[in-house]
Amino acid sequence: MTTKKWELKDIIMMAILGVVFSAIYLAVFDGGVVLSTVLAPTGLSNFAFEIIYGVWFMAATLAAYIIRKPGVALVAEVLASVVELLMGNSGGVTVVLTGLIQGAGAELAFALFRYKKWDLASMSLASVFSAAFIFCYELYYLNYIALAPSLLIAQLAVRFVSAIVFSGVICKLAGDGLAKTGVVKSYAIGAKAKSGKVYDEED
């Protein structure tokens, strides 16, 4: 059974993913602004960021899927938000707060499985929890609470789909792909791949 205690290699992996995804997060934000402009004439600009929102949870789910230890999803997401802030995100310190909220959502989902189930279902639930947690925050921070209930439900539905696609499906495929290459062979996911088992659950 893999130890739950963090090792130096775990911290290094979280740091690497934090840097990689902070750059992705910044790029996606710019893409969201462009998409919002494109959708404005159709009256669907409110959905621009919802379509891509799932990208912002990827550091949490991918790091957790690779390392498979308590606290990884939360710390990886916070690290990504801190680096994103340092790289020039205009949101200020609230970026770190959103990272904390999103990471907490993912962390709770994996904790519900007692950190023993690592498959598309657990990753999708982590993604949905992240989406729900940050949506609740934005109800007041971005005053979404003032929007029509039907619009809120529609936005949340799109955000859930985005979360599952990006932070669930894509991160699952990315993790599995890395495991097959041997790049992450010293981590829990790599050990499962080497054993020839279906590496969806911890022993």
JSON list of C-alpha atoms in Angstrom, two decimals:
[
{"chain": "A", "resi": 1, "resn": "MET", "atom": "CA", "xyz": [0.00, 0.00, 0.00]},
{"chain": "A", "resi": 2, "resn": "THR", "atom": "CA", "xyz": [1.27, 3.47, -0.90]},
{"chain": "A", "resi": 3, "resn": "THR", "atom": "CA", "xyz": [2.20, 5.64, 2.06]},
{"chain": "A", "resi": 4, "resn": "LYS", "atom": "CA", "xyz": [0.01, 8.68, 2.69]},
{"chain": "A", "resi": 5, "resn": "LYS", "atom": "CA", "xyz": [2.93, 10.74, 3.94]},
{"chain": "A", "resi": 6, "resn": "TRP", "atom": "CA", "xyz": [4.18, 13.38, 1.56]},
{"chain": "A", "resi": 7, "resn": "GLU", "atom": "CA", "xyz": [7.66, 13.03, 0.11]},
{"chain": "A", "resi": 8, "resn": "LEU", "atom": "CA", "xyz": [9.91, 15.58, -1.56]},
{"chain": "A", "resi": 9, "resn": "LYS", "atom": "CA", "xyz": [9.01, 14.21, -4.98]},
{"chain": "A", "resi": 10, "resn": "ASP", "atom": "CA", "xyz": [5.33, 14.90, -4.24]},
{"chain": "A", "resi": 11, "resn": "ILE", "atom": "CA", "xyz": [6.05, 18.54, -3.48]},
{"chain": "A", "resi": 12, "resn": "ILE", "atom": "CA", "xyz": [8.15, 18.83, -6.63]},
{"chain": "A", "resi": 13, "resn": "MET", "atom": "CA", "xyz": [5.36, 17.34, -8.75]},
{"chain": "A", "resi": 14, "resn": "MET", "atom": "CA", "xyz": [2.77, 19.71, -7.25]},
{"chain": "A", "resi": 15, "resn": "ALA", "atom": "CA", "xyz": [5.11, 22.65, -7.89]},
{"chain": "A", "resi": 16, "resn": "ILE", "atom": "CA", "xyz": [5.63, 21.61, -11.52]},
{"chain": "A", "resi": 17, "resn": "LEU", "atom": "CA", "xyz": [1.92, 21.19, -12.14]},
{"chain": "A", "resi": 18, "resn": "GLY", "atom": "CA", "xyz": [1.24, 24.46, -10.35]},
{"chain": "A", "resi": 19, "resn": "VAL", "atom": "CA", "xyz": [3.55, 26.35, -12.70]},
{"chain": "A", "resi": 20, "resn": "VAL", "atom": "CA", "xyz": [2.25, 24.60, -15.81]},
{"chain": "A", "resi": 21, "resn": "PHE", "atom": "CA", "xyz": [-1.40, 25.17, -14.99]},
{"chain": "A", "resi": 22, "resn": "SER", "atom": "CA", "xyz": [-0.91, 28.74, -13.81]},
{"chain": "A", "resi": 23, "resn": "ALA", "atom": "CA", "xyz": [0.25, 29.56, -17.34]},
{"chain": "A", "resi": 24, "resn": "ILE", "atom": "CA", "xyz": [-2.69, 27.64, -18.78]},
{"chain": "A", "resi": 25, "resn": "TYR", "atom": "CA", "xyz": [-5.11, 29.43, -16.46]},
{"chain": "A", "resi": 26, "resn": "LEU", "atom": "CA", "xyz": [-3.86, 32.84, -17.60]},
{"chain": "A", "resi": 27, "resn": "ALA", "atom": "CA", "xyz": [-4.13, 31.86, -21.26]},
{"chain": "A", "resi": 28, "resn": "VAL", "atom": "CA", "xyz": [-7.62, 30.46, -20.77]},
{"chain": "A", "resi": 29, "resn": "PHE", "atom": "CA", "xyz": [-8.73, 33.67, -19.07]},
{"chain": "A", "resi": 30, "resn": "ASP", "atom": "CA", "xyz": [-7.68, 35.65, -22.14]},
{"chain": "A", "resi": 31, "resn": "GLY", "atom": "CA", "xyz": [-9.46, 33.12, -24.30]},
{"chain": "A", "resi": 32, "resn": "GLY", "atom": "CA", "xyz": [-12.59, 33.54, -22.22]},
{"chain": "A", "resi": 33, "resn": "VAL", "atom": "CA", "xyz": [-12.56, 37.29, -22.79]},
{"chain": "A", "resi": 34, "resn": "VAL", "atom": "CA", "xyz": [-12.36, 36.71, -26.54]},
{"chain": "A", "resi": 35, "resn": "LEU", "atom": "CA", "xyz": [-15.12, 34.11, -26.43]},
{"chain": "A", "resi": 36, "resn": "SER", "atom": "CA", "xyz": [-17.30, 36.46, -24.42]},
{"chain": "A", "resi": 37, "resn": "THR", "atom": "CA", "xyz": [-16.91, 39.11, -27.10]},
{"chain": "A", "resi": 38, "resn": "VAL", "atom": "CA", "xyz": [-17.73, 36.63, -29.84]},
{"chain": "A", "resi": 39, "resn": "LEU", "atom": "CA", "xyz": [-20.88, 35.44, -28.05]},
{"chain": "A", "resi": 40, "resn": "ALA", "atom": "CA", "xyz": [-22.07, 38.95, -27.12]},
{"chain": "A", "resi": 41, "resn": "PRO", "atom": "CA", "xyz": [-24.18, 39.46, -30.28]},
{"chain": "A", "resi": 42, "resn": "THR", "atom": "CA", "xyz": [-26.04, 36.21, -29.53]},
{"chain": "A", "resi": 43, "resn": "GLY", "atom": "CA", "xyz": [-26.82, 37.22, -25.96]},
{"chain": "A", "resi": 44, "resn": "LEU", "atom": "CA", "xyz": [-24.87, 34.25, -24.63]},
{"chain": "A", "resi": 45, "resn": "SER", "atom": "CA", "xyz": [-21.80, 36.08, -23.33]},
{"chain": "A", "resi": 46, "resn": "ASN", "atom": "CA", "xyz": [-22.68, 34.94, -19.79]},
{"chain": "A", "resi": 47, "resn": "PHE", "atom": "CA", "xyz": [-21.79, 31.40, -20.86]},
{"chain": "A", "resi": 48, "resn": "ALA", "atom": "CA", "xyz": [-18.35, 32.22, -22.29]},
{"chain": "A", "resi": 49, "resn": "PHE", "atom": "CA", "xyz": [-16.40, 31.47, -19.14]},
{"chain": "A", "resi": 50, "resn": "GLU", "atom": "CA", "xyz": [-18.76, 28.68, -18.10]},
{"chain": "A", "resi": 51, "resn": "ILE", "atom": "CA", "xyz": [-17.79, 26.74, -21.22]},
{"chain": "A", "resi": 52, "resn": "ILE", "atom": "CA", "xyz": [-14.13, 26.74, -20.26]},
{"chain": "A", "resi": 53, "resn": "TYR", "atom": "CA", "xyz": [-14.44, 26.95, -16.47]},
{"chain": "A", "resi": 54, "resn": "GLY", "atom": "CA", "xyz": [-13.48, 23.32, -15.98]},
{"chain": "A", "resi": 55, "resn": "VAL", "atom": "CA", "xyz": [-9.91, 24.11, -16.99]},
{"chain": "A", "resi": 56, "resn": "TRP", "atom": "CA", "xyz": [-9.39, 25.93, -13.68]},
{"chain": "A", "resi": 57, "resn": "PHE", "atom": "CA", "xyz": [-9.72, 22.73, -11.64]},
{"chain": "A", "resi": 58, "resn": "MET", "atom": "CA", "xyz": [-7.24, 20.68, -13.64]},
{"chain": "A", "resi": 59, "resn": "ALA", "atom": "CA", "xyz": [-4.23, 21.21, -11.37]},
{"chain": "A", "resi": 60, "resn": "ALA", "atom": "CA", "xyz": [-6.19, 19.78, -8.44]},
{"chain": "A", "resi": 61, "resn": "THR", "atom": "CA", "xyz": [-7.55, 16.67, -10.13]},
{"chain": "A", "resi": 62, "resn": "LEU", "atom": "CA", "xyz": [-4.45, 15.76, -12.15]},
{"chain": "A", "resi": 63, "resn": "ALA", "atom": "CA", "xyz": [-2.07, 16.20, -9.21]},
{"chain": "A", "resi": 64, "resn": "ALA", "atom": "CA", "xyz": [-4.33, 14.11, -6.98]},
{"chain": "A", "resi": 65, "resn": "TYR", "atom": "CA", "xyz": [-4.69, 11.41, -9.63]},
{"chain": "A", "resi": 66, "resn": "ILE", "atom": "CA", "xyz": [-0.92, 11.11, -10.03]},
{"chain": "A", "resi": 67, "resn": "ILE", "atom": "CA", "xyz": [0.15, 11.37, -6.39]},
{"chain": "A", "resi": 68, "resn": "ARG", "atom": "CA", "xyz": [-2.95, 9.91, -4.66]},
{"chain": "A", "resi": 69, "resn": "LYS", "atom": "CA", "xyz": [-2.43, 11.32, -1.18]},
{"chain": "A", "resi": 70, "resn": "PRO", "atom": "CA", "xyz": [-4.58, 13.47, 1.14]},
{"chain": "A", "resi": 71, "resn": "GLY", "atom": "CA", "xyz": [-4.19, 17.21, 0.70]},
{"chain": "A", "resi": 72, "resn": "VAL", "atom": "CA", "xyz": [-2.67, 17.09, -2.78]},
{"chain": "A", "resi": 73, "resn": "ALA", "atom": "CA", "xyz": [-5.71, 18.42, -4.65]},
{"chain": "A", "resi": 74, "resn": "LEU", "atom": "CA", "xyz": [-6.03, 21.41, -2.32]},
{"chain": "A", "resi": 75, "resn": "VAL", "atom": "CA", "xyz": [-2.34, 22.32, -2.24]},
{"chain": "A", "resi": 76, "resn": "ALA", "atom": "CA", "xyz": [-1.80, 21.88, -5.99]},
{"chain": "A", "resi": 77, "resn": "GLU", "atom": "CA", "xyz": [-4.72, 24.16, -6.80]},
{"chain": "A", "resi": 78, "resn": "VAL", "atom": "CA", "xyz": [-3.58, 26.81, -4.32]},
{"chain": "A", "resi": 79, "resn": "LEU", "atom": "CA", "xyz": [-0.02, 26.64, -5.68]},
{"chain": "A", "resi": 80, "resn": "ALA", "atom": "CA", "xyz": [-1.32, 27.14, -9.21]},
{"chain": "A", "resi": 81, "resn": "SER", "atom": "CA", "xyz": [-3.33, 30.18, -8.11]},
{"chain": "A", "resi": 82, "resn": "VAL", "atom": "CA", "xyz": [-0.36, 31.70, -6.27]},
{"chain": "A", "resi": 83, "resn": "VAL", "atom": "CA", "xyz": [1.91, 31.33, -9.29]},
{"chain": "A", "resi": 84, "resn": "GLU", "atom": "CA", "xyz": [-0.87, 32.67, -11.51]},
{"chain": "A", "resi": 85, "resn": "LEU", "atom": "CA", "xyz": [-1.05, 35.76, -9.30]},
{"chain": "A", "resi": 86, "resn": "LEU", "atom": "CA", "xyz": [2.72, 36.20, -9.48]},
{"chain": "A", "resi": 87, "resn": "MET", "atom": "CA", "xyz": [2.56, 35.88, -13.26]},
{"chain": "A", "resi": 88, "resn": "GLY", "atom": "CA", "xyz": [0.27, 38.87, -13.47]},
{"chain": "A", "resi": 89, "resn": "ASN", "atom": "CA", "xyz": [-3.35, 37.84, -13.02]},
{"chain": "A", "resi": 90, "resn": "SER", "atom": "CA", "xyz": [-5.33, 41.05, -12.60]},
{"chain": "A", "resi": 91, "resn": "GLY", "atom": "CA", "xyz": [-7.63, 39.52, -10.01]},
{"chain": "A", "resi": 92, "resn": "GLY", "atom": "CA", "xyz": [-5.23, 40.18, -7.15]},
{"chain": "A", "resi": 93, "resn": "VAL", "atom": "CA", "xyz": [-5.27, 38.11, -3.98]},
{"chain": "A", "resi": 94, "resn": "THR", "atom": "CA", "xyz": [-8.81, 36.93, -4.71]},
{"chain": "A", "resi": 95, "resn": "VAL", "atom": "CA", "xyz": [-7.20, 34.57, -7.25]},
{"chain": "A", "resi": 96, "resn": "VAL", "atom": "CA", "xyz": [-5.59, 32.70, -4.37]},
{"chain": "A", "resi": 97, "resn": "LEU", "atom": "CA", "xyz": [-8.91, 32.61, -2.51]},
{"chain": "A", "resi": 98, "resn": "THR", "atom": "CA", "xyz": [-10.64, 31.08, -5.52]},
{"chain": "A", "resi": 99, "resn": "GLY", "atom": "CA", "xyz": [-7.85, 28.53, -5.79]},
{"chain": "A", "resi": 100, "resn": "LEU", "atom": "CA", "xyz": [-8.40, 27.63, -2.15]},
{"chain": "A", "resi": 101, "resn": "ILE", "atom": "CA", "xyz": [-12.14, 27.24, -2.66]},
{"chain": "A", "resi": 102, "resn": "GLN", "atom": "CA", "xyz": [-11.78, 25.17, -5.81]},
{"chain": "A", "resi": 103, "resn": "GLY", "atom": "CA", "xyz": [-9.10, 22.99, -4.29]},
{"chain": "A", "resi": 104, "resn": "ALA", "atom": "CA", "xyz": [-11.23, 22.42, -1.20]},
{"chain": "A", "resi": 105, "resn": "GLY", "atom": "CA", "xyz": [-14.08, 21.19, -3.38]},
{"chain": "A", "resi": 106, "resn": "ALA", "atom": "CA", "xyz": [-11.89, 18.66, -5.15]},
{"chain": "A", "resi": 107, "resn": "GLU", "atom": "CA", "xyz": [-10.24, 17.59, -1.90]},
{"chain": "A", "resi": 108, "resn": "LEU", "atom": "CA", "xyz": [-13.61, 16.90, -0.27]},
{"chain": "A", "resi": 109, "resn": "ALA", "atom": "CA", "xyz": [-14.68, 14.66, -3.14]},
{"chain": "A", "resi": 110, "resn": "PHE", "atom": "CA", "xyz": [-11.55, 12.51, -2.92]},
{"chain": "A", "resi": 111, "resn": "ALA", "atom": "CA", "xyz": [-11.90, 12.41, 0.87]},
{"chain": "A", "resi": 112, "resn": "LEU", "atom": "CA", "xyz": [-15.43, 11.02, 0.52]},
{"chain": "A", "resi": 113, "resn": "PHE", "atom": "CA", "xyz": [-13.85, 8.06, -1.25]},
{"chain": "A", "resi": 114, "resn": "ARG", "atom": "CA", "xyz": [-11.29, 7.89, 1.61]},
{"chain": "A", "resi": 115, "resn": "TYR", "atom": "CA", "xyz": [-8.58, 8.46, -0.97]},
{"chain": "A", "resi": 116, "resn": "LYS", "atom": "CA", "xyz": [-9.03, 4.89, -2.20]},
{"chain": "A", "resi": 117, "resn": "LYS", "atom": "CA", "xyz": [-10.92, 5.34, -5.44]},
{"chain": "A", "resi": 118, "resn": "TRP", "atom": "CA", "xyz": [-9.10, 6.86, -8.39]},
{"chain": "A", "resi": 119, "resn": "ASP", "atom": "CA", "xyz": [-11.18, 6.63, -11.52]},
{"chain": "A", "resi": 120, "resn": "LEU", "atom": "CA", "xyz": [-13.30, 8.77, -13.80]},
{"chain": "A", "resi": 121, "resn": "ALA", "atom": "CA", "xyz": [-16.16, 8.79, -11.31]},
{"chain": "A", "resi": 122, "resn": "SER", "atom": "CA", "xyz": [-14.07, 10.16, -8.43]},
{"chain": "A", "resi": 123, "resn": "MET", "atom": "CA", "xyz": [-12.33, 12.69, -10.67]},
{"chain": "A", "resi": 124, "resn": "SER", "atom": "CA", "xyz": [-15.62, 13.83, -12.14]},
{"chain": "A", "resi": 125, "resn": "LEU", "atom": "CA", "xyz": [-17.11, 14.25, -8.67]},
{"chain": "A", "resi": 126, "resn": "ALA", "atom": "CA", "xyz": [-14.04, 16.25, -7.62]},
{"chain": "A", "resi": 127, "resn": "SER", "atom": "CA", "xyz": [-14.52, 18.45, -10.66]},
{"chain": "A", "resi": 128, "resn": "VAL", "atom": "CA", "xyz": [-18.21, 18.98, -9.96]},
{"chain": "A", "resi": 129, "resn": "PHE", "atom": "CA", "xyz": [-17.52, 19.80, -6.30]},
{"chain": "A", "resi": 130, "resn": "SER", "atom": "CA", "xyz": [-14.93, 22.37, -7.36]},
{"chain": "A", "resi": 131, "resn": "ALA", "atom": "CA", "xyz": [-17.43, 23.90, -9.77]},
{"chain": "A", "resi": 132, "resn": "ALA", "atom": "CA", "xyz": [-20.18, 23.97, -7.14]},
{"chain": "A", "resi": 133, "resn": "PHE", "atom": "CA", "xyz": [-17.95, 25.43, -4.42]},
{"chain": "A", "resi": 134, "resn": "ILE", "atom": "CA", "xyz": [-16.69, 28.31, -6.53]},
{"chain": "A", "resi": 135, "resn": "PHE", "atom": "CA", "xyz": [-20.17, 28.93, -7.96]},
{"chain": "A", "resi": 136, "resn": "CYS", "atom": "CA", "xyz": [-21.53, 29.42, -4.44]},
{"chain": "A", "resi": 137, "resn": "TYR", "atom": "CA", "xyz": [-18.78, 31.94, -3.78]},
{"chain": "A", "resi": 138, "resn": "GLU", "atom": "CA", "xyz": [-19.51, 33.79, -7.03]},
{"chain": "A", "resi": 139, "resn": "LEU", "atom": "CA", "xyz": [-23.20, 34.03, -6.20]},
{"chain": "A", "resi": 140, "resn": "TYR", "atom": "CA", "xyz": [-22.21, 36.85, -3.88]},
{"chain": "A", "resi": 141, "resn": "TYR", "atom": "CA", "xyz": [-18.75, 37.96, -4.97]},
{"chain": "A", "resi": 142, "resn": "LEU", "atom": "CA", "xyz": [-19.88, 38.42, -8.59]},
{"chain": "A", "resi": 143, "resn": "ASN", "atom": "CA", "xyz": [-23.49, 39.09, -7.59]},
{"chain": "A", "resi": 144, "resn": "TYR", "atom": "CA", "xyz": [-24.78, 36.13, -9.60]},
{"chain": "A", "resi": 145, "resn": "ILE", "atom": "CA", "xyz": [-27.56, 35.96, -7.02]},
{"chain": "A", "resi": 146, "resn": "ALA", "atom": "CA", "xyz": [-29.21, 38.85, -8.87]},
{"chain": "A", "resi": 147, "resn": "LEU", "atom": "CA", "xyz": [-29.56, 36.82, -12.06]},
{"chain": "A", "resi": 148, "resn": "ALA", "atom": "CA", "xyz": [-32.73, 35.00, -13.03]},
{"chain": "A", "resi": 149, "resn": "PRO", "atom": "CA", "xyz": [-32.94, 31.50, -11.51]},
{"chain": "A", "resi": 150, "resn": "SER", "atom": "CA", "xyz": [-33.26, 29.91, -14.95]},
{"chain": "A", "resi": 151, "resn": "LEU", "atom": "CA", "xyz": [-30.05, 31.59, -16.11]},
{"chain": "A", "resi": 152, "resn": "LEU", "atom": "CA", "xyz": [-28.24, 30.54, -12.95]},
{"chain": "A", "resi": 153, "resn": "ILE", "atom": "CA", "xyz": [-29.28, 26.92, -13.41]},
{"chain": "A", "resi": 154, "resn": "ALA", "atom": "CA", "xyz": [-28.23, 26.99, -17.07]},
{"chain": "A", "resi": 155, "resn": "GLN", "atom": "CA", "xyz": [-24.83, 28.49, -16.22]},
{"chain": "A", "resi": 156, "resn": "LEU", "atom": "CA", "xyz": [-24.23, 25.94, -13.48]},
{"chain": "A", "resi": 157, "resn": "ALA", "atom": "CA", "xyz": [-25.19, 23.08, -15.79]},
{"chain": "A", "resi": 158, "resn": "VAL", "atom": "CA", "xyz": [-22.70, 24.25, -18.42]},
{"chain": "A", "resi": 159, "resn": "ARG", "atom": "CA", "xyz": [-20.04, 24.68, -15.74]},
{"chain": "A", "resi": 160, "resn": "PHE", "atom": "CA", "xyz": [-20.61, 21.12, -14.50]},
{"chain": "A", "resi": 161, "resn": "VAL", "atom": "CA", "xyz": [-20.21, 19.72, -18.01]},
{"chain": "A", "resi": 162, "resn": "SER", "atom": "CA", "xyz": [-17.07, 21.77, -18.54]},
{"chain": "A", "resi": 163, "resn": "ALA", "atom": "CA", "xyz": [-15.66, 20.57, -15.22]},
{"chain": "A", "resi": 164, "resn": "ILE", "atom": "CA", "xyz": [-16.25, 16.91, -16.03]},
{"chain": "A", "resi": 165, "resn": "VAL", "atom": "CA", "xyz": [-14.79, 17.22, -19.53]},
{"chain": "A", "resi": 166, "resn": "PHE", "atom": "CA", "xyz": [-11.64, 19.15, -18.64]},
{"chain": "A", "resi": 167, "resn": "SER", "atom": "CA", "xyz": [-10.83, 18.19, -15.05]},
{"chain": "A", "resi": 168, "resn": "GLY", "atom": "CA", "xyz": [-12.42, 14.76, -15.17]},
{"chain": "A", "resi": 169, "resn": "VAL", "atom": "CA", "xyz": [-12.06, 13.13, -18.59]},
{"chain": "A", "resi": 170, "resn": "ILE", "atom": "CA", "xyz": [-9.07, 15.04, -19.96]},
{"chain": "A", "resi": 171, "resn": "CYS", "atom": "CA", "xyz": [-7.08, 14.86, -16.71]},
{"chain": "A", "resi": 172, "resn": "LYS", "atom": "CA", "xyz": [-7.84, 11.13, -16.41]},
{"chain": "A", "resi": 173, "resn": "LEU", "atom": "CA", "xyz": [-6.58, 10.56, -19.94]},
{"chain": "A", "resi": 174, "resn": "ALA", "atom": "CA", "xyz": [-3.53, 12.77, -19.34]},
{"chain": "A", "resi": 175, "resn": "GLY", "atom": "CA", "xyz": [-2.66, 10.91, -16.15]},
{"chain": "A", "resi": 176, "resn": "ASP", "atom": "CA", "xyz": [-3.06, 7.53, -17.80]},
{"chain": "A", "resi": 177, "resn": "GLY", "atom": "CA", "xyz": [-0.96, 8.68, -20.73]},
{"chain": "A", "resi": 178, "resn": "LEU", "atom": "CA", "xyz": [1.84, 9.86, -18.45]},
{"chain": "A", "resi": 179, "resn": "ALA", "atom": "CA", "xyz": [1.72, 6.56, -16.56]},
{"chain": "A", "resi": 180, "resn": "LYS", "atom": "CA", "xyz": [2.19, 4.60, -19.77]},
{"chain": "A", "resi": 181, "resn": "THR", "atom": "CA", "xyz": [5.25, 6.64, -20.71]},
{"chain": "A", "resi": 182, "resn": "GLY", "atom": "CA", "xyz": [6.92, 5.95, -17.38]},
{"chain": "A", "resi": 183, "resn": "VAL", "atom": "CA", "xyz": [7.39, 9.65, -16.61]},
{"chain": "A", "resi": 184, "resn": "VAL", "atom": "CA", "xyz": [5.50, 9.28, -13.33]},
{"chain": "A", "resi": 185, "resn": "LYS", "atom": "CA", "xyz": [6.69, 5.77, -12.51]},
{"chain": "A", "resi": 186, "resn": "SER", "atom": "CA", "xyz": [7.84, 6.80, -9.02]},
{"chain": "A", "resi": 187, "resn": "TYR", "atom": "CA", "xyz": [4.33, 7.91, -8.07]},
{"chain": "A", "resi": 188, "resn": "ALA", "atom": "CA", "xyz": [1.28, 5.89, -7.06]},
{"chain": "A", "resi": 189, "resn": "ILE", "atom": "CA", "xyz": [-0.23, 6.02, -10.53]},
{"chain": "A", "resi": 190, "resn": "GLY", "atom": "CA", "xyz": [3.02, 4.73, -12.02]},
{"chain": "A", "resi": 191, "resn": "ALA", "atom": "CA", "xyz": [3.19, 1.88, -9.54]},
{"chain": "A", "resi": 192, "resn": "LYS", "atom": "CA", "xyz": [-0.28, 0.76, -10.57]},
{"chain": "A", "resi": 193, "resn": "ALA", "atom": "CA", "xyz": [0.63, 0.89, -14.23]},
{"chain": "A", "resi": 194, "resn": "LYS", "atom": "CA", "xyz": [3.82, -1.11, -13.67]},
{"chain": "A", "resi": 195, "resn": "SER", "atom": "CA", "xyz": [1.93, -3.81, -11.75]},
{"chain": "A", "resi": 196, "resn": "GLY", "atom": "CA", "xyz": [-0.31, -4.33, -14.74]},
{"chain": "A", "resi": 197, "resn": "LYS", "atom": "CA", "xyz": [-3.43, -3.65, -12.68]},
{"chain": "A", "resi": 198, "resn": "VAL", "atom": "CA", "xyz": [-6.24, -1.35, -13.61]},
{"chain": "A", "resi": 199, "resn": "TYR", "atom": "CA", "xyz": [-5.05, 1.68, -11.72]},
{"chain": "A", "resi": 200, "resn": "ASP", "atom": "CA", "xyz": [-8.42, 3.08, -10.75]},
{"chain": "A", "resi": 201, "resn": "GLU", "atom": "CA", "xyz": [-8.30, 2.25, -7.06]},
{"chain": "A", "resi": 202, "resn": "GLU", "atom": "CA", "xyz": [-5.79, 2.05, -4.27]},
{"chain": "A", "resi": 203, "resn": "ASP", "atom": "CA", "xyz": [-5.24, -1.36, -2.68]}
]
